[in-house]
PDB file of C-alpha atoms and ligand atoms in Angstrom:
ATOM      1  CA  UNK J   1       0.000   0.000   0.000  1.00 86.00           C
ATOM      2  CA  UNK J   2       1.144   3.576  -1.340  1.00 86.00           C
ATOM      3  CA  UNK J   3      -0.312   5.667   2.163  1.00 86.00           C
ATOM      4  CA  UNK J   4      -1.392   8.773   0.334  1.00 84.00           C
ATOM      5  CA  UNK J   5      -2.627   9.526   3.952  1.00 82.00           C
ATOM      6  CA  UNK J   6       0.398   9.859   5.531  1.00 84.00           C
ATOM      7  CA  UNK J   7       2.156  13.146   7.049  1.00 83.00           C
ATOM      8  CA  UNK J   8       5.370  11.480   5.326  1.00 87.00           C
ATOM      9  CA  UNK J   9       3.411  11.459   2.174  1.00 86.00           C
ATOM     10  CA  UNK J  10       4.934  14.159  -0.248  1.00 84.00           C
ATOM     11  CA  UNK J  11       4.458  12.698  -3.553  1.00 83.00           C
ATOM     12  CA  UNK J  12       1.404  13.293  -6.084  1.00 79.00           C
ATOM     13  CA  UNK J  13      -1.641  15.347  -4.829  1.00 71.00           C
ATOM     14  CA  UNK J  14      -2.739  15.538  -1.225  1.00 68.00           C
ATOM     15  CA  UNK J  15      -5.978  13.270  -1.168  1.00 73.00           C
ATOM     16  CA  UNK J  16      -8.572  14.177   1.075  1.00 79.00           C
ATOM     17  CA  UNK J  17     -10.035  12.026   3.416  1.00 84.00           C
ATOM     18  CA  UNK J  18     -12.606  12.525   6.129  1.00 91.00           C
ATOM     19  CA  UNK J  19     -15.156  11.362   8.845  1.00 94.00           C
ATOM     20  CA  UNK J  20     -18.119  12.374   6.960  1.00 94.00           C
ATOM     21  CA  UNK J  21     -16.873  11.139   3.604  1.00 93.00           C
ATOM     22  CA  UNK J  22     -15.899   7.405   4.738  1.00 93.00           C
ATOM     23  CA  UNK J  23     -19.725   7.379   6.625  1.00 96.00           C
ATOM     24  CA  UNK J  24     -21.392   8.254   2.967  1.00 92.00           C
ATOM     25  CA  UNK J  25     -18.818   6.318   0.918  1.00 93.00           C
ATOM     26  CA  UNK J  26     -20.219   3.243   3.514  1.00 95.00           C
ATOM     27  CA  UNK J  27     -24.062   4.953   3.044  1.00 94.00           C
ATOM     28  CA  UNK J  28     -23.564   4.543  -0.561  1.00 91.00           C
ATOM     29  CA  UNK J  29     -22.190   1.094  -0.759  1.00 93.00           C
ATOM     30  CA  UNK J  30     -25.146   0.495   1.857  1.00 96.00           C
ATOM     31  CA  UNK J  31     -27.442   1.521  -0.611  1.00 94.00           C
ATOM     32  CA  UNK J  32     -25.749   0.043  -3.974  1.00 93.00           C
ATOM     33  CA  UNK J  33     -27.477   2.107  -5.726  1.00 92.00           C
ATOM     34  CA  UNK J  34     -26.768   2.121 -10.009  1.00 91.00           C
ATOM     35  CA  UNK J  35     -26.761   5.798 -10.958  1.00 87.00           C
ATOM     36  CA  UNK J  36     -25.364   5.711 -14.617  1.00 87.00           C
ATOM     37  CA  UNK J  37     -28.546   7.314 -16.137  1.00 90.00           C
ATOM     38  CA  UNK J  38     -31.409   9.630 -14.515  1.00 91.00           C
ATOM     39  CA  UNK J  39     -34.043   6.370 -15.570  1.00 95.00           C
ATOM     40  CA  UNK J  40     -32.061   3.909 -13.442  1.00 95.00           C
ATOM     41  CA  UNK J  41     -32.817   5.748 -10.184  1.00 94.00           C
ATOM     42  CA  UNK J  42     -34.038   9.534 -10.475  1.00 95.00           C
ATOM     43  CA  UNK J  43     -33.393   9.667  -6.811  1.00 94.00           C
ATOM     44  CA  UNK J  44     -29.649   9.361  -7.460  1.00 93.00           C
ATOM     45  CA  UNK J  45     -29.450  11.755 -10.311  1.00 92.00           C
ATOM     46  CA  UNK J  46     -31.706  14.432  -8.696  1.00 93.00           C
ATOM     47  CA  UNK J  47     -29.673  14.141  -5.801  1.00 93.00           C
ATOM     48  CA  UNK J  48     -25.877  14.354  -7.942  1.00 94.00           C
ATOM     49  CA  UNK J  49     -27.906  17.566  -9.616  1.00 95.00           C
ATOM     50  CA  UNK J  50     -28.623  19.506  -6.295  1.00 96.00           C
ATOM     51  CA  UNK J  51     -25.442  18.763  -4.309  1.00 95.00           C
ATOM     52  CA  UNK J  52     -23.607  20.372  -7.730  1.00 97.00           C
ATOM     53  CA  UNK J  53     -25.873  23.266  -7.457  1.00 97.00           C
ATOM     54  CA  UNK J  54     -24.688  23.737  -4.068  1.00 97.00           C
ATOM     55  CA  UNK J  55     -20.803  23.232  -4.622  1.00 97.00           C
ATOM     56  CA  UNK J  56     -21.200  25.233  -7.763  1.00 97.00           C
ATOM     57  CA  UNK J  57     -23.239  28.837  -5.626  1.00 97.00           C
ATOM     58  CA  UNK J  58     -19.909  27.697  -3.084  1.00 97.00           C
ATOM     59  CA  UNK J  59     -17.292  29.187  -5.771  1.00 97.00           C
ATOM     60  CA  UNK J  60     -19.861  31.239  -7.014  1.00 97.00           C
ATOM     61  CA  UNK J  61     -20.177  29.862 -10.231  1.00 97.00           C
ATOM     62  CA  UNK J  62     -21.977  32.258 -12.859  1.00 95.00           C
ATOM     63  CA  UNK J  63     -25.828  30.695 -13.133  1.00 93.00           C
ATOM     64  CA  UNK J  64     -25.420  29.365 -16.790  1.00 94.00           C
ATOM     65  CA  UNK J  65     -23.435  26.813 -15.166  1.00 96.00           C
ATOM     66  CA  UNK J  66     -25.816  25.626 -12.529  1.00 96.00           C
ATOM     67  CA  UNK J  67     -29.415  23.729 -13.276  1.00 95.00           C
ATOM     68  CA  UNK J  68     -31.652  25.881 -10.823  1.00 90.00           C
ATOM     69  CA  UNK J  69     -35.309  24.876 -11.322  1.00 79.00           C
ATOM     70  CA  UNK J  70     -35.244  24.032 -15.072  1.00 78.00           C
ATOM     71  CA  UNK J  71     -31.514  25.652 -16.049  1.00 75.00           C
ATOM     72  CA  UNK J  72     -29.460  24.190 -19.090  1.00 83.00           C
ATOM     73  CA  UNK J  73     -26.310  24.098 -17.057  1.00 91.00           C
ATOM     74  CA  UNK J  74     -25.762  22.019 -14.634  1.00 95.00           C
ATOM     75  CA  UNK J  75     -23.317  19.611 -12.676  1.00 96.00           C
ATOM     76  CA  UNK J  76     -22.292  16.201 -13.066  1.00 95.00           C
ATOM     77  CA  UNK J  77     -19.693  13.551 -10.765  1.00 95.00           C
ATOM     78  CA  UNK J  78     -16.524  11.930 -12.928  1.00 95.00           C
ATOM     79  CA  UNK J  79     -14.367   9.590 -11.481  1.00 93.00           C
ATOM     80  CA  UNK J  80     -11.257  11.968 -11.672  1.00 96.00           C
ATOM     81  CA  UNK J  81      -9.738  15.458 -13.667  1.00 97.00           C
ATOM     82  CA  UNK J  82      -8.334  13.054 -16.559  1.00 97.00           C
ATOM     83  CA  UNK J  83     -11.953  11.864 -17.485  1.00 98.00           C
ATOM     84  CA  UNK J  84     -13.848  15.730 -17.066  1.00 98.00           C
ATOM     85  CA  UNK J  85     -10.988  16.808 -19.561  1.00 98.00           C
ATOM     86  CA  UNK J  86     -11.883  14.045 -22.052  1.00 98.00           C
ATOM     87  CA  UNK J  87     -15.435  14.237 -21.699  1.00 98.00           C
ATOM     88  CA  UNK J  88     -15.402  18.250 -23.276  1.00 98.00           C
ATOM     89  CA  UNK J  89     -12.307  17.484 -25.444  1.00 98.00           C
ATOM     90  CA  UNK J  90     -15.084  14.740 -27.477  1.00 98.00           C
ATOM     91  CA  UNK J  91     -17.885  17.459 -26.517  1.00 98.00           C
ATOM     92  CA  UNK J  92     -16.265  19.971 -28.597  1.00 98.00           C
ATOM     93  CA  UNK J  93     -14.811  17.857 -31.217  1.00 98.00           C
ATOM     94  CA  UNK J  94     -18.410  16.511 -31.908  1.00 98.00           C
ATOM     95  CA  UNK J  95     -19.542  20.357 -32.125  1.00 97.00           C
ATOM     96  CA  UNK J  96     -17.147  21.400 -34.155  1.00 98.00           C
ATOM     97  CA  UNK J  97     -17.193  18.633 -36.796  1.00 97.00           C
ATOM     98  CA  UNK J  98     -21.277  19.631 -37.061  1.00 97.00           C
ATOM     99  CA  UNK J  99     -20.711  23.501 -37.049  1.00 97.00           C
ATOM    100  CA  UNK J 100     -18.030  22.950 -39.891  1.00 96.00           C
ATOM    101  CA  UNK J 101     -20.329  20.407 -42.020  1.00 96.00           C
ATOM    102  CA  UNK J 102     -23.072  22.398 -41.703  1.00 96.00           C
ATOM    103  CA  UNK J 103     -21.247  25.300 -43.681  1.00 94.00           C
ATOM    104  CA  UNK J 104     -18.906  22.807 -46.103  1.00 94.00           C
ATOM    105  CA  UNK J 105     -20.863  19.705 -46.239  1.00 94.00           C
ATOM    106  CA  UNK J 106     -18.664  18.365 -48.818  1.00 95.00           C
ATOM    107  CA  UNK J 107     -16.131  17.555 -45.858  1.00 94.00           C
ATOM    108  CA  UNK J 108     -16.097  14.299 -44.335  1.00 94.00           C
ATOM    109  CA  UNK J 109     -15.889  13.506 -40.742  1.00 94.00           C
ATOM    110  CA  UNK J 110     -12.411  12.537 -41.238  1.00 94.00           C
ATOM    111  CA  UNK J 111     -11.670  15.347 -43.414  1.00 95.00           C
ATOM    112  CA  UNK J 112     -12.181  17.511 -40.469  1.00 97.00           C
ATOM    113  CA  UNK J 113     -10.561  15.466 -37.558  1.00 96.00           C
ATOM    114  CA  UNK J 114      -7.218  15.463 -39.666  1.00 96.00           C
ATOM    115  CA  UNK J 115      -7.626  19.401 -39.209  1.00 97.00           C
ATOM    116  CA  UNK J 116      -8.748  20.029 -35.972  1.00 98.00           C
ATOM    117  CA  UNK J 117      -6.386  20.963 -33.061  1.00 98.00           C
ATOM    118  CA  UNK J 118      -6.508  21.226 -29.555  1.00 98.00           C
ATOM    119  CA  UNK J 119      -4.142  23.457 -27.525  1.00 98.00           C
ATOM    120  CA  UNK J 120      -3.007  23.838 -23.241  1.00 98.00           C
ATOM    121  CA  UNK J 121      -0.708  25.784 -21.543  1.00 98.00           C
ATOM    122  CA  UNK J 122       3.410  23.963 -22.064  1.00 97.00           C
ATOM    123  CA  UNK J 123       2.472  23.757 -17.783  1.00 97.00           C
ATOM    124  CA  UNK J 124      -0.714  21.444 -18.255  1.00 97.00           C
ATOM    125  CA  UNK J 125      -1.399  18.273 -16.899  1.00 97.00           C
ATOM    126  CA  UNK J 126      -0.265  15.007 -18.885  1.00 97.00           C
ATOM    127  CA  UNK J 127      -4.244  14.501 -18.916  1.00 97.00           C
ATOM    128  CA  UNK J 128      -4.773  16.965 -21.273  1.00 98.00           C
ATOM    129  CA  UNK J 129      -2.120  15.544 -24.162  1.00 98.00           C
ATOM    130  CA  UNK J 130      -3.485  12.003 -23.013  1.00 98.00           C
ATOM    131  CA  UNK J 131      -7.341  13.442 -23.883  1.00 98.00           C
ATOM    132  CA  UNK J 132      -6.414  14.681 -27.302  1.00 98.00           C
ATOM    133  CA  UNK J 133      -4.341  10.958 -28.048  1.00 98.00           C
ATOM    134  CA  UNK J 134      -7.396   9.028 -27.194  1.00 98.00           C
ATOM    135  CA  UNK J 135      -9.878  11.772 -28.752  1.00 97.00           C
ATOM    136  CA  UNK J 136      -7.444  11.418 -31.765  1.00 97.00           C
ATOM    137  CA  UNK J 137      -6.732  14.786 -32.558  1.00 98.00           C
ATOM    138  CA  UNK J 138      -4.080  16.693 -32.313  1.00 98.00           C
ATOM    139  CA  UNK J 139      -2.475  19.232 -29.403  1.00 98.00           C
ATOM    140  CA  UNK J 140      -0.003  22.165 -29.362  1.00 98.00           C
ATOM    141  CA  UNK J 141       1.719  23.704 -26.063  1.00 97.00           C
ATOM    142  CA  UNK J 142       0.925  27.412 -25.683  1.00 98.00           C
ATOM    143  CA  UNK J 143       4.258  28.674 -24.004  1.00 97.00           C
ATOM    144  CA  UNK J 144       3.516  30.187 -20.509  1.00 97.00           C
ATOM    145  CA  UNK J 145       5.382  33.474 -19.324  1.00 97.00           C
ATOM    146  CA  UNK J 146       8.137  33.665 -17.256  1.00 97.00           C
ATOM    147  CA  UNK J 147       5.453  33.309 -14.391  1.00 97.00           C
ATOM    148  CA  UNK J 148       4.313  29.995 -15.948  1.00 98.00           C
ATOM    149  CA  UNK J 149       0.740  31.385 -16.889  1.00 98.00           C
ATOM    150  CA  UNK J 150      -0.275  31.672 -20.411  1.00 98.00           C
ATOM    151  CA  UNK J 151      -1.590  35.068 -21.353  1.00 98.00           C
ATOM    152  CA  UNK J 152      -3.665  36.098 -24.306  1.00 97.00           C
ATOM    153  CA  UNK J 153      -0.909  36.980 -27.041  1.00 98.00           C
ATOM    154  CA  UNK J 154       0.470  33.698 -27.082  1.00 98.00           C
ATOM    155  CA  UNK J 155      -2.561  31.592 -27.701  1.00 98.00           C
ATOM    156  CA  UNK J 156      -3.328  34.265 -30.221  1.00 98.00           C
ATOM    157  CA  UNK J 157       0.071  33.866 -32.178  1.00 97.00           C
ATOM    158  CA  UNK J 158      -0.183  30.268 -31.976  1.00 98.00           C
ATOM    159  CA  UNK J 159      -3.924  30.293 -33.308  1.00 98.00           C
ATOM    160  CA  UNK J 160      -3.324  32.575 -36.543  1.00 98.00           C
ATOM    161  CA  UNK J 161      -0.181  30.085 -37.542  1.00 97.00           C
ATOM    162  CA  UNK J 162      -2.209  27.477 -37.071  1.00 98.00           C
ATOM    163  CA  UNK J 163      -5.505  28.650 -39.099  1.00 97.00           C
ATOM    164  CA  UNK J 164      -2.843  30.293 -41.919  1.00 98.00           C
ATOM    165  CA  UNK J 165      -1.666  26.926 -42.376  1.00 97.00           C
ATOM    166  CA  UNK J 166      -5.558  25.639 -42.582  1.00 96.00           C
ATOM    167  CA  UNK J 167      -6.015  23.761 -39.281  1.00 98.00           C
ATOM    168  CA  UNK J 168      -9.346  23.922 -37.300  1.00 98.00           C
ATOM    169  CA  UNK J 169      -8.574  25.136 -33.565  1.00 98.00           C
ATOM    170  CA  UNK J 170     -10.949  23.961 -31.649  1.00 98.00           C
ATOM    171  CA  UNK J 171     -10.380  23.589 -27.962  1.00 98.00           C
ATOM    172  CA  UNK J 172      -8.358  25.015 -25.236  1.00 98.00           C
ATOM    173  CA  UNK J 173      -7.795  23.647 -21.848  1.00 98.00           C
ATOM    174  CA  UNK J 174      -6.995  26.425 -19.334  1.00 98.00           C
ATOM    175  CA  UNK J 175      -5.354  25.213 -16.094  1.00 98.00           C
ATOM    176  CA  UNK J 176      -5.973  27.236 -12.596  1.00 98.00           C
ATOM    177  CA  UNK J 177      -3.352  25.889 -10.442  1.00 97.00           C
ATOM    178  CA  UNK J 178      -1.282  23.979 -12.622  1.00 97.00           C
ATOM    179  CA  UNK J 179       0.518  21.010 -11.311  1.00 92.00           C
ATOM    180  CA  UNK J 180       4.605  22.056 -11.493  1.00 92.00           C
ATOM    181  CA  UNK J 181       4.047  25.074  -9.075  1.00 94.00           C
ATOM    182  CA  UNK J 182       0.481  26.318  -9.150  1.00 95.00           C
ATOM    183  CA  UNK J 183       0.315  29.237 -11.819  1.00 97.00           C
ATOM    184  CA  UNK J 184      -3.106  30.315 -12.727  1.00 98.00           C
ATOM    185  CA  UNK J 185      -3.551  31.179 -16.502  1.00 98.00           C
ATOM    186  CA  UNK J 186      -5.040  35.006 -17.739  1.00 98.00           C
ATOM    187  CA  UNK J 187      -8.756  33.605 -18.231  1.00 98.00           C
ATOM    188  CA  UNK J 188      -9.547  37.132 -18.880  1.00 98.00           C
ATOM    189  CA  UNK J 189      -7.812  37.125 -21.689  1.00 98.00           C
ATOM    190  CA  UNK J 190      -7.843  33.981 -23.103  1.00 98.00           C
ATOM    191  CA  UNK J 191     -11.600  33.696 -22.864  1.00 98.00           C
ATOM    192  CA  UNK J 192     -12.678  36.604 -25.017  1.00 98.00           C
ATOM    193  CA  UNK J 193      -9.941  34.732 -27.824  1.00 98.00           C
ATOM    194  CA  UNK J 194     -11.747  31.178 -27.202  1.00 98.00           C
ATOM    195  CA  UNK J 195     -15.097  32.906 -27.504  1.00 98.00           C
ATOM    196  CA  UNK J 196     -14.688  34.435 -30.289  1.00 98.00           C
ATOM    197  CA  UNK J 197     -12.526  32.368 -32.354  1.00 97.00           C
ATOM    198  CA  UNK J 198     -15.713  29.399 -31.567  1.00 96.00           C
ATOM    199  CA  UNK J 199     -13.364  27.357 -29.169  1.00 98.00           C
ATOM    200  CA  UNK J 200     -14.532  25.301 -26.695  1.00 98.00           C
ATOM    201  CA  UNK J 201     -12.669  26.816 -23.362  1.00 98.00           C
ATOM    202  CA  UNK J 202     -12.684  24.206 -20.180  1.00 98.00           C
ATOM    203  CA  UNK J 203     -11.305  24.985 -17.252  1.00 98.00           C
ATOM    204  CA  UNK J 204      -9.131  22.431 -15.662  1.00 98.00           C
ATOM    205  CA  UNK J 205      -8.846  23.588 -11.765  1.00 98.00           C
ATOM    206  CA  UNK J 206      -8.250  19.982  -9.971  1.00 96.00           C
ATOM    207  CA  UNK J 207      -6.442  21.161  -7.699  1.00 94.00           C
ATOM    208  CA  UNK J 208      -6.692  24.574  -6.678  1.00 95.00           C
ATOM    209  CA  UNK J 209     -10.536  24.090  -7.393  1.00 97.00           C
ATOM    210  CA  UNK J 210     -11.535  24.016  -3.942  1.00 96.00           C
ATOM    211  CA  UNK J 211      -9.626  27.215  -2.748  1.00 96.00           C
ATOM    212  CA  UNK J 212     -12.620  29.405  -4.974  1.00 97.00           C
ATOM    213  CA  UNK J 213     -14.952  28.601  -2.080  1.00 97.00           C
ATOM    214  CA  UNK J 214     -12.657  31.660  -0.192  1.00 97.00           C
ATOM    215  CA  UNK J 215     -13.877  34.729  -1.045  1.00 97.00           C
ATOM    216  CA  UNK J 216     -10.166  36.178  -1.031  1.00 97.00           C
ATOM    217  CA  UNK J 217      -9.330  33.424  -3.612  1.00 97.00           C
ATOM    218  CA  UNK J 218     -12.421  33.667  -5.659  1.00 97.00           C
ATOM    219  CA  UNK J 219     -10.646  36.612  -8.150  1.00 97.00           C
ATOM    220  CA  UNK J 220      -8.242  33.616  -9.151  1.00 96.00           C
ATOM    221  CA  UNK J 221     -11.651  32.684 -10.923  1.00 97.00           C
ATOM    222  CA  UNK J 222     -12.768  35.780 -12.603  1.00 97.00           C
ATOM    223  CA  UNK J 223     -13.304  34.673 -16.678  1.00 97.00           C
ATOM    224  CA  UNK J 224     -14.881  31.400 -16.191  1.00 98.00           C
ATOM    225  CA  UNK J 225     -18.076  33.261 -17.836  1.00 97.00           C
ATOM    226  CA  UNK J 226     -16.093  32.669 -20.823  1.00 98.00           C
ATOM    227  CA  UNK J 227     -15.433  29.019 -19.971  1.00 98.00           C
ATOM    228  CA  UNK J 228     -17.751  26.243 -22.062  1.00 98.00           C
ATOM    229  CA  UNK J 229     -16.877  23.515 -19.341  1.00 98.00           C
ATOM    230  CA  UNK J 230     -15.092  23.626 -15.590  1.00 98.00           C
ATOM    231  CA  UNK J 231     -13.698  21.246 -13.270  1.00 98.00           C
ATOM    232  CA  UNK J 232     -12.545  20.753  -9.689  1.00 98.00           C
ATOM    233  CA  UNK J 233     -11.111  17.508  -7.705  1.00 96.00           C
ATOM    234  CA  UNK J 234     -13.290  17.719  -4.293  1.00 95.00           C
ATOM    235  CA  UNK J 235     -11.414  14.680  -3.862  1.00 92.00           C
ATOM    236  CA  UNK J 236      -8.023  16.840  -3.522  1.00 90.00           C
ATOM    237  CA  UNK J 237      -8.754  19.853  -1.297  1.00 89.00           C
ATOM    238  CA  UNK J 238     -12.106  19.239  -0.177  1.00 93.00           C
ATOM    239  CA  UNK J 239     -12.264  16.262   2.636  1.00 91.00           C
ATOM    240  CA  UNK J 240     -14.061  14.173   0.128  1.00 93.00           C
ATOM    241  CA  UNK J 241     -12.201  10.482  -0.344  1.00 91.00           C
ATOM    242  CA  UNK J 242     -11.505   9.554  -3.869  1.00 89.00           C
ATOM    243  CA  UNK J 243     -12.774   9.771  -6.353  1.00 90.00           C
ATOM    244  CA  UNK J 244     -14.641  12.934  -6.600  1.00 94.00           C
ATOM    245  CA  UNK J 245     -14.252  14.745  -9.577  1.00 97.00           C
ATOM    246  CA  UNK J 246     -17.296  17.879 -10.350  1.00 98.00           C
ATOM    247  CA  UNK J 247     -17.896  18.839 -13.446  1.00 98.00           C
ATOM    248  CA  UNK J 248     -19.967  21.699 -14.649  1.00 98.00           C
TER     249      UNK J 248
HETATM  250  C1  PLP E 301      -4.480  16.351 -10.109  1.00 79.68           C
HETATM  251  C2  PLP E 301      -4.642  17.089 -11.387  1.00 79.68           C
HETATM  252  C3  PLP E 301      -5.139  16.455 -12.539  1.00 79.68           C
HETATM  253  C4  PLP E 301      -5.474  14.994 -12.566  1.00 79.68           C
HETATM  254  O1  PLP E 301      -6.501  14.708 -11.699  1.00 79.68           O
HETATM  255  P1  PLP E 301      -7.144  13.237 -11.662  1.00 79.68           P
HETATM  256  O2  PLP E 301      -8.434  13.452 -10.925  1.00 79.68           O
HETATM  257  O3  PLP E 301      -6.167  12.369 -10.945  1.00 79.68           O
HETATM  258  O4  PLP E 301      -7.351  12.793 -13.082  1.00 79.68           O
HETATM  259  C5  PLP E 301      -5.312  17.200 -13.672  1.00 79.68           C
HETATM  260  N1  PLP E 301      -5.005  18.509 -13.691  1.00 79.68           N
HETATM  261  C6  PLP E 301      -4.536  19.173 -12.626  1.00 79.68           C
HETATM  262  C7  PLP E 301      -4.222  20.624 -12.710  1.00 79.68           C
HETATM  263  C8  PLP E 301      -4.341  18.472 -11.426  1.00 79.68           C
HETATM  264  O5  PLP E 301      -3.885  19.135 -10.337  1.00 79.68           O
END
């Protein structure tokens, strides 16, 4: 046994672990209950869908990004960071290969995956370049600044080579609190790029996720209104034993 627990314990993440999360991780094997779609037990789902609300008005997430009554956003559990990141890299591939057949339908499916390309900071998580591999795209590093965030101008340089030589850019996976030393990239300038250049922005904020709940951390934040998809690892900072993983 690795004892991620441990005071000693330096390596990888600090996993949470509490009281209260071992009683409901033994409440839900208690119950066994199968939650993979709203019809297998509504209770489950309803339940997944309020308890997001909640986490999500915690960081004070914008309301597009929480259900509410009868909202389109909304909050769902994955089993860790790696999947969330997947998930909206095959989100926004799927969107973009519609939005560009519906305007060249002559182009295949393939056509367009051969073109499309994803891009993350040079600090990002191996996650990210792992999402892209299995998505089967491709993925450029945007250099970071000499305080390891990336800022605006570089994604912008890297996105005009990229469309001169007729690639599709169409995600970017901003990181707040990357995983080297904790740098938090310029969402307010990279959103307003992502937004209006059609890329799908998600946040990836695994670890330093948790921290928004402060309000004298909550700035580190400001620009997720830009942001198509956003995750945080309760599961790291947030007493909750793995694996927690929200995703809005
Ligand atoms: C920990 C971490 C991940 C990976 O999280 P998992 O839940 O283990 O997949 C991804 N990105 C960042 C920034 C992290 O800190």
């Amino acid at each position: 046994v690795t004892h991620w627990h441990s005071p000693y314990f330096f390596a990888y993440y600090p996993a949470a672990s509490s009281f209260p999360a071992l009683l409901a991780d033994m409440l839900c094997g208690g119950i066994g209950c199968v939650g993979f779609s709203w019809a297998s037990s509504p209770a489950c789902t309803e339940l997944e869908t309020v308890m997001l609300d909640w986490l999500g008005k915690m960081i004070n997430l914008p309301e597009e990004f929480l259900a509410g009554k009868d909202g389109q956003g909304g909050g769902v559990i994955q089993g860790s960071a790696s999947e969330a990141t997947l998930m909206a890299l095959l989100a926004a591939r799927t969107k973009t290969i519609r939005t560009v057949q519906s305007e060249k339908p002559e182009l295949t499916e393939a056509d367009i995956m051969g073109r499309l390309v994803a891009y993350a900071s040079d600090q990002a998580h191996s996650s990210v370049e792992r999402a892209a591999l299995i998505g089967g795209v491709k993925i450029k590093n945007v250099s970071s600044d000499d305080t390891f965030r990336v800022c605006g101008s570089a994604l912008k340089k890297v996105l005009d080579e990229d469309k001169a030589s007729g690639l599709i850019p169409f995600f970017f996976c901003a990181t707040l609190g990357t995983t080297p030393c904790c740098s938090f990239d310029k969402l307010l300038e990279l959103g307003p790029i992502c937004n209006k250049e059609n890329i799908w922005m998600h946040i990836d904020a695994a670890y330093a996720g948790s921290a928004f709940i402060c309000p004298e951390f909550r700035h580190l934040l400001n620009g997720v209104e830009f942001a198509d998809s956003f995750n945080f690892n309760p599961h790291k900072w947030l007493l909750v034993n793995f694996d927690c993983s929200t995703m809005w």
